[in-house]
Amino acid sequence: MQCLLLTLFVDSPAQLPQYAEGEIIVKQRSAKKNSPFKSPNFSAGSPSLIALNKQFGVLKATPIQTRANAAPELAGVYLLTLAKKTNIHEAVIVYGADPQIEYAQPNYVHRLHGTPNDSLLNRQLSLQTIRAVQAWKIQQASPDIVVGVIDTGIDYEHEDLKAAIWINAAEDLNGNEQLDDADINNIDDDGNGFIDDVIGWDFTDAPAFPDGGDFQKPDNDPFDENGHGTAVAGIIGASGNNKIGIAGLAYGCRIMTLRAGTSLGFLEEDDVASAILYAIDNGAQIINMSFGDEVASPLLRDIMAYAHAHNVVMVASSGNSATDKIHYPSGFSTTISVGASNAQDLLASFSNYGSSLDLVAPGVNILTTNTSNRYDIFSGTSASAPFVSALAALLLSRTPELSNKAVKGLLLSTTDDLGPLGWDIF
């Protein structure tokens, strides 16, 4: 077999910063010999700093760097031990306002690295396959990285997804980071051409489809009536370390909800194209597309080329027909085409393969989110693609300046080669 998903490393989940009581760190702009921090009784140097040291009861000033000129950036940086019950935030603000101080901050405390405490983590065998636990000791996904999920929508009220959903801050009028009645004013507040698009958009405009759900015209409610998109979103970014459910491989990133599929799982190409444009215009660096067909249309080709020119990483499932026929959009060179592997690191029986396949990722019996706060098993190359989208999110979290070509190159060059050494059609 050609390759498996690469191993990457991601940190334990972000926590609210904690700091040591009674300590702050300051950097003096000029490390003069008569610095008050060097004086045993803090009585030399700048009168304003002497006054501050007295105001906050500085007991000790310890230089962060003890070797002279070892790191010029650390010259003049001191750990100040303050009197008990000192207001740390006040001290930081007051010291930071002094013209002699370049910066002041609390002495933050970082926790030991560990695995998330999600209740179903031990059932996420796919994360063991790709060594995600080791990954979470080095790099976590950044909330600055936005992954657009073009699919049947997302259950944005799901307990394990609510905190992961991308929010359009300009349309979130009450600032509570969720879609509610207070945000609906029928005004395009950010001028992006979409009214009240707080959490993304429903592009589904398919009145000819025999469907019983919300499918006749676009609107600002991209809720998932199928479950497919919710499953994809969970693999990418279900909240980690919240003591419930699962952890997405790139938990911590933001997921942009781009509904282009009906409740029966049909996606019209113009709706997909509109969703891609929206994703580009609203800052998505990665787009996951767990859908496709064997038809290569000029519209999809051109919109994919446009997205690629805007440095978007596009990930697409290769299809579940157990054939080497080229599938689109995964067949375009502008995408990363993902097939499915099973628990034995073999090509899944249903997965497409062939010359257009870039790599494979776990895609059999994947535990992930489903609508109405459920967790279910999900299989298919649709489940494999979001693992790769999540890996792209981790790469960009670590090195935001990477181009989409560089991301693809890193993914391909660091996969495991399965089966006979070298390329083969599987």
Short mmCIF file of N, CA, C and O in Angstrom, two decimals, residues 15 28 34 36 56 114 132 134 170 179 182 187 191 202 210 234 242 264 300 319 321 336-337 375 391-392 402 412:
data_model
loop_
_atom_site.label_atom_id
_atom_site.label_comp_id
_atom_site.label_asym_id
_atom_site.label_seq_id
_atom_site.Cartn_x
_atom_site.Cartn_y
_atom_site.Cartn_z
N GLN A 15 -5.56 25.82 28.47
CA GLN A 15 -6.21 26.11 29.73
C GLN A 15 -6.20 27.61 29.94
O GLN A 15 -5.40 28.34 29.36
N GLN A 28 13.36 45.61 32.21
CA GLN A 28 13.78 47.01 32.23
C GLN A 28 14.37 47.38 30.87
O GLN A 28 15.12 46.60 30.27
N ASN A 34 23.07 50.99 37.95
CA ASN A 34 22.35 51.49 39.12
C ASN A 34 20.86 51.13 39.07
O ASN A 34 20.02 51.83 39.63
N PRO A 36 17.47 49.75 40.11
CA PRO A 36 16.93 49.46 41.45
C PRO A 36 16.77 47.97 41.70
O PRO A 36 16.74 47.53 42.84
N PHE A 56 4.66 48.18 45.99
CA PHE A 56 4.21 46.79 45.90
C PHE A 56 5.01 45.85 46.81
O PHE A 56 4.83 44.64 46.76
N GLY A 114 -0.30 16.16 28.86
CA GLY A 114 -1.02 14.92 29.09
C GLY A 114 -2.06 14.71 28.02
O GLY A 114 -2.18 15.49 27.08
N ALA A 132 -1.90 10.02 18.04
CA ALA A 132 -2.34 11.37 18.41
C ALA A 132 -1.97 11.74 19.83
O ALA A 132 -1.69 12.91 20.12
N GLN A 134 0.73 11.01 21.54
CA GLN A 134 2.08 11.57 21.51
C GLN A 134 2.07 12.94 20.86
O GLN A 134 2.82 13.85 21.25
N ALA A 170 -18.55 39.91 13.69
CA ALA A 170 -19.26 41.12 13.30
C ALA A 170 -20.77 40.93 13.29
O ALA A 170 -21.54 41.89 13.40
N LEU A 179 -25.28 31.47 17.82
CA LEU A 179 -26.39 32.04 17.06
C LEU A 179 -27.64 32.04 17.92
O LEU A 179 -28.04 31.00 18.45
N ALA A 182 -31.03 37.30 19.46
CA ALA A 182 -30.49 38.64 19.64
C ALA A 182 -29.58 39.06 18.48
O ALA A 182 -29.32 40.26 18.30
N ILE A 187 -29.83 42.51 8.89
CA ILE A 187 -28.86 43.45 8.33
C ILE A 187 -27.54 42.73 8.09
O ILE A 187 -27.12 41.90 8.91
N GLY A 191 -21.06 43.42 5.88
CA GLY A 191 -20.97 43.77 4.47
C GLY A 191 -20.38 42.68 3.59
O GLY A 191 -19.85 42.99 2.51
N ASP A 202 -26.07 28.40 5.11
CA ASP A 202 -26.72 27.28 4.43
C ASP A 202 -26.87 27.66 2.97
O ASP A 202 -27.69 28.51 2.61
N PRO A 210 -36.24 15.66 -4.11
CA PRO A 210 -37.33 15.12 -3.28
C PRO A 210 -36.85 15.04 -1.83
O PRO A 210 -36.34 14.02 -1.38
N GLY A 234 -16.77 16.35 13.99
CA GLY A 234 -16.26 15.78 15.22
C GLY A 234 -14.87 15.21 15.08
O GLY A 234 -14.03 15.34 15.97
N ASN A 242 -12.77 18.25 27.82
CA ASN A 242 -13.98 18.80 28.46
C ASN A 242 -14.74 17.73 29.23
O ASN A 242 -15.88 17.93 29.62
N LEU A 264 -30.94 14.40 2.63
CA LEU A 264 -30.68 13.10 2.01
C LEU A 264 -29.25 12.97 1.49
O LEU A 264 -28.88 11.96 0.91
N LEU A 300 -16.39 23.29 -11.10
CA LEU A 300 -15.67 22.83 -9.92
C LEU A 300 -14.16 22.95 -10.12
O LEU A 300 -13.44 23.34 -9.20
N GLY A 319 -13.68 8.54 -2.46
CA GLY A 319 -14.83 7.76 -2.89
C GLY A 319 -14.84 6.35 -2.32
O GLY A 319 -13.80 5.80 -1.93
N SER A 321 -16.17 3.42 -3.85
CA SER A 321 -16.60 2.49 -4.89
C SER A 321 -15.61 1.37 -5.16
O SER A 321 -15.81 0.58 -6.09
N ILE A 336 -5.95 17.42 -1.86
CA ILE A 336 -5.31 16.25 -1.27
C ILE A 336 -6.36 15.15 -1.27
O ILE A 336 -7.39 15.26 -0.61
N SER A 337 -6.13 14.10 -2.03
CA SER A 337 -7.09 13.02 -2.20
C SER A 337 -6.84 11.94 -1.16
O SER A 337 -5.74 11.39 -1.08
N TYR A 375 -23.16 10.03 19.85
CA TYR A 375 -21.86 9.60 19.33
C TYR A 375 -22.08 8.27 18.64
O TYR A 375 -22.64 7.34 19.22
N LEU A 391 -4.93 17.28 10.40
CA LEU A 391 -3.47 17.34 10.38
C LEU A 391 -2.97 18.62 9.73
O LEU A 391 -2.00 19.23 10.18
N ALA A 392 -3.64 19.04 8.67
CA ALA A 392 -3.28 20.31 8.05
C ALA A 392 -3.46 21.46 9.05
O ALA A 392 -2.65 22.40 9.09
N LEU A 402 3.12 28.45 6.22
CA LEU A 402 3.23 27.40 5.21
C LEU A 402 2.25 27.63 4.07
O LEU A 402 1.10 27.99 4.30
N LEU A 412 2.56 14.30 2.46
CA LEU A 412 2.95 13.17 1.61
C LEU A 412 4.32 12.61 1.96
O LEU A 412 4.54 11.40 1.93
#
